[in-house]
PDB file of C-alpha atoms in Angstrom:
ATOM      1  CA  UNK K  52      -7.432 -34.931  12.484  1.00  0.00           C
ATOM      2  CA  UNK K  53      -6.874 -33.250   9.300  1.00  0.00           C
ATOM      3  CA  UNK K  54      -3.966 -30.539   9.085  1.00  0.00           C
ATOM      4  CA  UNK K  55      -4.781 -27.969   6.571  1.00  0.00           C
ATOM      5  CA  UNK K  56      -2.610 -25.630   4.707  1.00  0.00           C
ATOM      6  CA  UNK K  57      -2.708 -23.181   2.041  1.00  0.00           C
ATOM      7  CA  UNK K  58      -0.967 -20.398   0.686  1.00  0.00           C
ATOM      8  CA  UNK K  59      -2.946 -17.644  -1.664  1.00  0.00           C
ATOM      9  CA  UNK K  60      -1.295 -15.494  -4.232  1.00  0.00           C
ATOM     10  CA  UNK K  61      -2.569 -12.722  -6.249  1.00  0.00           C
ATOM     11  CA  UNK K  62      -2.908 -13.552  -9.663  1.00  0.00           C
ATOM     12  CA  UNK K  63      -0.142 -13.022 -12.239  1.00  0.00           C
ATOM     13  CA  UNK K  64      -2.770 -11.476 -14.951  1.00  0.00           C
ATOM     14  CA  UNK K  65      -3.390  -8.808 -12.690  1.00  0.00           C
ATOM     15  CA  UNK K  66       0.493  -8.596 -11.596  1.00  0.00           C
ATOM     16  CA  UNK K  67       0.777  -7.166 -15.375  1.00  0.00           C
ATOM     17  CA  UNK K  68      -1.996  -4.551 -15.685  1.00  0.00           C
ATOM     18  CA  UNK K  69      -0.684  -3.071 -12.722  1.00  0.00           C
ATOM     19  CA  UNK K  70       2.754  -3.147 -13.670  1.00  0.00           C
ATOM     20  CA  UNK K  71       1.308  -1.659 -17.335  1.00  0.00           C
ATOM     21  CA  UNK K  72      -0.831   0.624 -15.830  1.00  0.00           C
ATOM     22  CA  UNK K  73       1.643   1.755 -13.477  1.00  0.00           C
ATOM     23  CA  UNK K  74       4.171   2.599 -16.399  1.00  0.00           C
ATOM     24  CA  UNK K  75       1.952   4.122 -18.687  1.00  0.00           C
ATOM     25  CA  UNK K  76       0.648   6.223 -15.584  1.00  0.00           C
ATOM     26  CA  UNK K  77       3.997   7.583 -15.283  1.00  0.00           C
ATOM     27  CA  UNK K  78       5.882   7.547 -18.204  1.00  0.00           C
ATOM     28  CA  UNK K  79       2.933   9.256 -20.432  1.00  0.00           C
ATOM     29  CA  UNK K  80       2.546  12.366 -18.170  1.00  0.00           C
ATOM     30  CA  UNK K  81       6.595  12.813 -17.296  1.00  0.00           C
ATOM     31  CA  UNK K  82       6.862  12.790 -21.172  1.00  0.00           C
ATOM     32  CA  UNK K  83       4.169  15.411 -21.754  1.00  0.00           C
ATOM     33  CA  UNK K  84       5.209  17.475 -19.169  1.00  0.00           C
ATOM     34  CA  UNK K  85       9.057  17.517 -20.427  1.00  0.00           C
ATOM     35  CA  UNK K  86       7.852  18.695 -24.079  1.00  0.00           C
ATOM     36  CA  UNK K  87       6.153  21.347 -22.509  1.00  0.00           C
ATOM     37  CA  UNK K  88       9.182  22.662 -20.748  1.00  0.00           C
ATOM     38  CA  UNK K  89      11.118  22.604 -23.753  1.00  0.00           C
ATOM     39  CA  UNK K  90       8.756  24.792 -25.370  1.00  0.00           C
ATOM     40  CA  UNK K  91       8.400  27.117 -23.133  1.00  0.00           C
ATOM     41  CA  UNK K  92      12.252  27.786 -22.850  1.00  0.00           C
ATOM     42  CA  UNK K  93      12.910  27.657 -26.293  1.00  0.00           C
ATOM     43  CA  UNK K  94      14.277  24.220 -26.954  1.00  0.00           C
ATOM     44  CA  UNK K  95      17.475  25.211 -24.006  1.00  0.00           C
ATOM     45  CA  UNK K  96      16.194  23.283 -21.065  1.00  0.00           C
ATOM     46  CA  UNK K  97      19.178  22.501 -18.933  1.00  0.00           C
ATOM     47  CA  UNK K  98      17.590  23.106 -15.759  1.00  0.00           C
ATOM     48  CA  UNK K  99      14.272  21.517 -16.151  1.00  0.00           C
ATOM     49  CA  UNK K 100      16.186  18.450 -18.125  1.00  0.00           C
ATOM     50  CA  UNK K 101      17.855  17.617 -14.391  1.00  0.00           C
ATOM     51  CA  UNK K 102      14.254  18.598 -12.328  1.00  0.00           C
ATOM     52  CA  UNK K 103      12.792  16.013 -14.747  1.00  0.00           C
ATOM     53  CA  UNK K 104      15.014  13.255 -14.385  1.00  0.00           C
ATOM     54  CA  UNK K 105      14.866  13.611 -10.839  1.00  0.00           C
ATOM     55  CA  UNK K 106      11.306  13.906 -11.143  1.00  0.00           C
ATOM     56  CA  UNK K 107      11.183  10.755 -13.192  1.00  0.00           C
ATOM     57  CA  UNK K 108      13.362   8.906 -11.150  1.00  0.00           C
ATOM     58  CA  UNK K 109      11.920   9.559  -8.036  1.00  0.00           C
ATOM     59  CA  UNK K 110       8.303   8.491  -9.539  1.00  0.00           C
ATOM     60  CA  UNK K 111       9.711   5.297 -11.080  1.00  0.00           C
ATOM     61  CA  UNK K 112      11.543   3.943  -7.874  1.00  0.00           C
ATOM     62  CA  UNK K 113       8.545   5.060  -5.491  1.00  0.00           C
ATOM     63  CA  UNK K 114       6.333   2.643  -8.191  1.00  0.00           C
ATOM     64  CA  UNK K 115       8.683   0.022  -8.031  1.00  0.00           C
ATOM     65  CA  UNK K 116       8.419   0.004  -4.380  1.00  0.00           C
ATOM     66  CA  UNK K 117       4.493   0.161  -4.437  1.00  0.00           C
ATOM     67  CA  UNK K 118       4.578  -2.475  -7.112  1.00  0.00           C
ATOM     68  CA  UNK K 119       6.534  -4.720  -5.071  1.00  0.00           C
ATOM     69  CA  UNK K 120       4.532  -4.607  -2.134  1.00  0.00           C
ATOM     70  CA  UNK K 121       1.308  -5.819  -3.993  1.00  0.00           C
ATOM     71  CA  UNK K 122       3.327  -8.695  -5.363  1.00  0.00           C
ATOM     72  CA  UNK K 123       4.396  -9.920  -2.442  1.00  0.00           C
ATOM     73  CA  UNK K 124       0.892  -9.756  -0.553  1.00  0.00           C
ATOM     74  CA  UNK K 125      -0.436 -13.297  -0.223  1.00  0.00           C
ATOM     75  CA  UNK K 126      -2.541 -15.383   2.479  1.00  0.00           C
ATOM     76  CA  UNK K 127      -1.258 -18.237   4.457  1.00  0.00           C
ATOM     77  CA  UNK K 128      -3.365 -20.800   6.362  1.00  0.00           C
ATOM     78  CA  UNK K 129      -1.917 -23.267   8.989  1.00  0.00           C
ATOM     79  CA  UNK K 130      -4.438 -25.483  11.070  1.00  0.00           C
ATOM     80  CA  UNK K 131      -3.432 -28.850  12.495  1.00  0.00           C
ATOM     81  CA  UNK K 132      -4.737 -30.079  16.211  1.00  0.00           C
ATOM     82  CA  UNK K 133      -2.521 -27.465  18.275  1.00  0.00           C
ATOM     83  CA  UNK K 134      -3.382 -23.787  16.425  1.00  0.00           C
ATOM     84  CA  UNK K 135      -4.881 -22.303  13.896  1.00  0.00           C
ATOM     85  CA  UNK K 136      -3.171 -19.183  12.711  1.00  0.00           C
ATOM     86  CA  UNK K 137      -3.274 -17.113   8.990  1.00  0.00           C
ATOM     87  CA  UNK K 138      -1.331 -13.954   8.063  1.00  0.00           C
ATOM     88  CA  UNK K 139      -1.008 -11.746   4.753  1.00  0.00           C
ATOM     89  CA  UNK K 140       2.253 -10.252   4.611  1.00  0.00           C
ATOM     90  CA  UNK K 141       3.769  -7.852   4.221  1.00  0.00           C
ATOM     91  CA  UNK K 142       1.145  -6.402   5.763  1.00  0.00           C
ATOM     92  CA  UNK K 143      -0.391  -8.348   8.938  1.00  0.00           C
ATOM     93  CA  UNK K 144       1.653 -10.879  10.906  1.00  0.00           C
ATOM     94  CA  UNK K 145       1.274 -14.416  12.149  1.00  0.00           C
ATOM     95  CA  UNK K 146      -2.403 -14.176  14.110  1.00  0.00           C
ATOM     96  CA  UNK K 147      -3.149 -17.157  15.822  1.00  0.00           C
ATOM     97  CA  UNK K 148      -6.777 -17.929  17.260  1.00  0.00           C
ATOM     98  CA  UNK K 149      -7.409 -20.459  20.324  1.00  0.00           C
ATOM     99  CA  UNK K 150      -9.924 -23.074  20.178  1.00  0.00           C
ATOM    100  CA  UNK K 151     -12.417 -21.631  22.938  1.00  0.00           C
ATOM    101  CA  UNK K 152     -12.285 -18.298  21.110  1.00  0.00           C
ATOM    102  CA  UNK K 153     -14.522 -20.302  18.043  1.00  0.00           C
ATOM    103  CA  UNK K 154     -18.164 -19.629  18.462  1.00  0.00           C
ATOM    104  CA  UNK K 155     -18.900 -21.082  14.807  1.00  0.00           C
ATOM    105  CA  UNK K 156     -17.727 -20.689  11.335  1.00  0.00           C
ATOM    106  CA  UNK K 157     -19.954 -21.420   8.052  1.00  0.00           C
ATOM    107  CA  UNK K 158     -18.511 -22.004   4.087  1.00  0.00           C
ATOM    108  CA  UNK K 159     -19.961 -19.125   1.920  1.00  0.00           C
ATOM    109  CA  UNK K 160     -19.667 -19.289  -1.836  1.00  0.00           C
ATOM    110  CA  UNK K 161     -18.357 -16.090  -3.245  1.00  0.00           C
ATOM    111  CA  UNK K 162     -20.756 -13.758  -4.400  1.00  0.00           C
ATOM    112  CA  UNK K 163     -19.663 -12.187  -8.105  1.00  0.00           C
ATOM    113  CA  UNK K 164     -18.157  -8.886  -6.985  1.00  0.00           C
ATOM    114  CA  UNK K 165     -16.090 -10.794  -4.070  1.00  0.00           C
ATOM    115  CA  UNK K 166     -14.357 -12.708  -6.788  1.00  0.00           C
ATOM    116  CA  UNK K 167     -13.792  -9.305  -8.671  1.00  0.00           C
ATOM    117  CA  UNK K 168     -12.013  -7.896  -5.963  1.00  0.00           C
ATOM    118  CA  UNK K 169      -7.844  -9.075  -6.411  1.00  0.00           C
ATOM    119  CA  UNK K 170      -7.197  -8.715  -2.598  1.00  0.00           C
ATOM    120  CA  UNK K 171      -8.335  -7.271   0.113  1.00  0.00           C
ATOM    121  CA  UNK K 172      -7.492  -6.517   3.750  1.00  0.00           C
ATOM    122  CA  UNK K 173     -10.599  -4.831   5.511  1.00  0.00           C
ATOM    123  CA  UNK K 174     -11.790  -4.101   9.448  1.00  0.00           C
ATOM    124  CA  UNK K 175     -15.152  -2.641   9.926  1.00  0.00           C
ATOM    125  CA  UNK K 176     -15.502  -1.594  13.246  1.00  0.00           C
ATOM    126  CA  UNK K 177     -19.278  -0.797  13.220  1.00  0.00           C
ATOM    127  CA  UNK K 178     -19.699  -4.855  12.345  1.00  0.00           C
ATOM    128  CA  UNK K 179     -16.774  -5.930  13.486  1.00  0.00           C
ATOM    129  CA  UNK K 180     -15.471  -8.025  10.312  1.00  0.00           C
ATOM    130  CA  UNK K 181     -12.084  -8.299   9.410  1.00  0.00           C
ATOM    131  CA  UNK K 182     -11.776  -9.923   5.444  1.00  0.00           C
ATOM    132  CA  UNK K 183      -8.385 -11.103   4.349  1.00  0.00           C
ATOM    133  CA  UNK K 184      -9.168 -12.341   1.278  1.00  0.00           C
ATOM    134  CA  UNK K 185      -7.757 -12.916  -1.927  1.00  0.00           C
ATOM    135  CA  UNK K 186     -10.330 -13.792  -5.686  1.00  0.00           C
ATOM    136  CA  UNK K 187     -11.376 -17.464  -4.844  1.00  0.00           C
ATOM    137  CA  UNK K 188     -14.531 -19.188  -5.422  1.00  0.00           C
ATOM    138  CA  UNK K 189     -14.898 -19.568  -1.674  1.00  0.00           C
ATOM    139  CA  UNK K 190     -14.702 -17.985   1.590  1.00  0.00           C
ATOM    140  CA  UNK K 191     -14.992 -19.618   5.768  1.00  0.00           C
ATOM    141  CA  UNK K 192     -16.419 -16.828   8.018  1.00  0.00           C
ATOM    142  CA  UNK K 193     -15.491 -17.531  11.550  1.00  0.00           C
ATOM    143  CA  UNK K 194     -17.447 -16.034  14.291  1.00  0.00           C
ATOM    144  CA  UNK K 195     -15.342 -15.437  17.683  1.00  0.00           C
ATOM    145  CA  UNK K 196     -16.767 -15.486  20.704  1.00  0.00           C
ATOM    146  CA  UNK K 197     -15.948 -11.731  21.500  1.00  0.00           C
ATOM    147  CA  UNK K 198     -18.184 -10.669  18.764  1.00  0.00           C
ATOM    148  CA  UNK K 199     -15.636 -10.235  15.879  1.00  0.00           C
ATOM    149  CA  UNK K 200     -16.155 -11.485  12.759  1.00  0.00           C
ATOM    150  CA  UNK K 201     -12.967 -13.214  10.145  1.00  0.00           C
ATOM    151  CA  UNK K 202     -13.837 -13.741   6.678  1.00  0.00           C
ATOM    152  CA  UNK K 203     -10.436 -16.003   5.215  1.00  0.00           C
ATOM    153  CA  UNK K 204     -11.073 -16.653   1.591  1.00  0.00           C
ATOM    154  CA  UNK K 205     -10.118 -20.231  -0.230  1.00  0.00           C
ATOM    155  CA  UNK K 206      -9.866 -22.671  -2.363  1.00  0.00           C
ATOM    156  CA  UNK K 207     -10.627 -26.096  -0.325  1.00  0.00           C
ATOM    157  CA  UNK K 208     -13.660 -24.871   1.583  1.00  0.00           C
ATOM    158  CA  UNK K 209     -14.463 -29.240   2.860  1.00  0.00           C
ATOM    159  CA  UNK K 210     -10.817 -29.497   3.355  1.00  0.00           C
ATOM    160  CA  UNK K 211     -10.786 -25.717   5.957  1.00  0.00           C
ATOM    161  CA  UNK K 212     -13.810 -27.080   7.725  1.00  0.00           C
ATOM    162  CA  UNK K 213     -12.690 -30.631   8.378  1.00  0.00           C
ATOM    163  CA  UNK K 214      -9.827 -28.905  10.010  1.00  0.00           C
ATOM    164  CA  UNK K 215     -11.386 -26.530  12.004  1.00  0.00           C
ATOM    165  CA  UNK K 216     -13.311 -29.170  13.088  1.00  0.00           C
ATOM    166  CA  UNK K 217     -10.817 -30.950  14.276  1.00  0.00           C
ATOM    167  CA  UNK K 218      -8.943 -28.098  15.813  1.00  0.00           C
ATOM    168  CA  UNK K 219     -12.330 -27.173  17.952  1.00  0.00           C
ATOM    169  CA  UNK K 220     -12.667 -30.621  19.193  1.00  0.00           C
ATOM    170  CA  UNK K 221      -9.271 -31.027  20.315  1.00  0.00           C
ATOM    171  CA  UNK K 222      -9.404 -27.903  22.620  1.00  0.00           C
ATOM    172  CA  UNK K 223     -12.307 -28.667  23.881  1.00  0.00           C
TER     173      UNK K 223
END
């Protein structure tokens, strides 16, 4: 029995164009908008300099915040013999799956606009998928026996399926 675990991160590359874009997409309008007021009150802007650092402060902490979030999000796979269970926080907790629930599961290479996509948490309910992935080369789709669909993304596809493997037979 194998015991399998790996953690996912987003990639730092991307990390910085966010936090780029992110400034530029506040600090370039802010500053626009501020020489604007000026002009229009004559050069005396006492009361718009305080509505626009409030403005501006408000934007740049609520980015922060946002930023943080996406830096944090990562995916975390733990099989050994007794449970398999992944999460991706901050957003979705510890979800552990039970042996009989298995129907099958398959290794999928990643098609070219699945690696373009960073991260991604998604639930269609007309197919009933749920992806967590993050950009890897590879992705295990586990069917469950209630119909739902999980698509975990990762980087040691033999690895994943030797423990599943495992896992299934032991709860059998």
């Amino acid at each position: 029995m194998t015991e399998f675990r790996e953690t996912q991160r987003i990639d730092r590359g991307l990390l910085i164009f966010l936090a780029l874009t992110s400034i530029g997409a506040i600090v370039g309008p802010l500053v626009l908008t501020y020489q604007e007021a000026l002009k229009a009150t004559g050069g005396d802007g006492n009361d718009i300099t305080v509505k626009y650092l409030l403005i501006a402060s408000g934007a740049f902490v609520f980015t922060v915040l946002v930023f943080s979030l996406v830096a944090s999000q990562r995916l975390e796979i733990d099989i050994n013999k007794y449970r398999f269970r992944f999460r991706m926080p901050p957003f979705v907790k510890w979800k552990e799956i039970a042996p009989e629930e298995i129907d099958s599961f398959r290794v999928e290479k990643a098609k070219w606009f699945q690696k373009m996509r960073k991260s991604r948490m998604h639930y269609n309910p007309f197919t009933k998928k749920a992806s967590y992935m993050m950009a890897r080369k590879y992705f295990v789709e586990l069917k469950l026996t209630n119909g739902k669909t999980i698509l975990l993304s990762t980087n040691m596809p033999d690895e994943m399926l030797n423990a599943l493997e495992g896992f299934k037979l032991n709860g059998k």
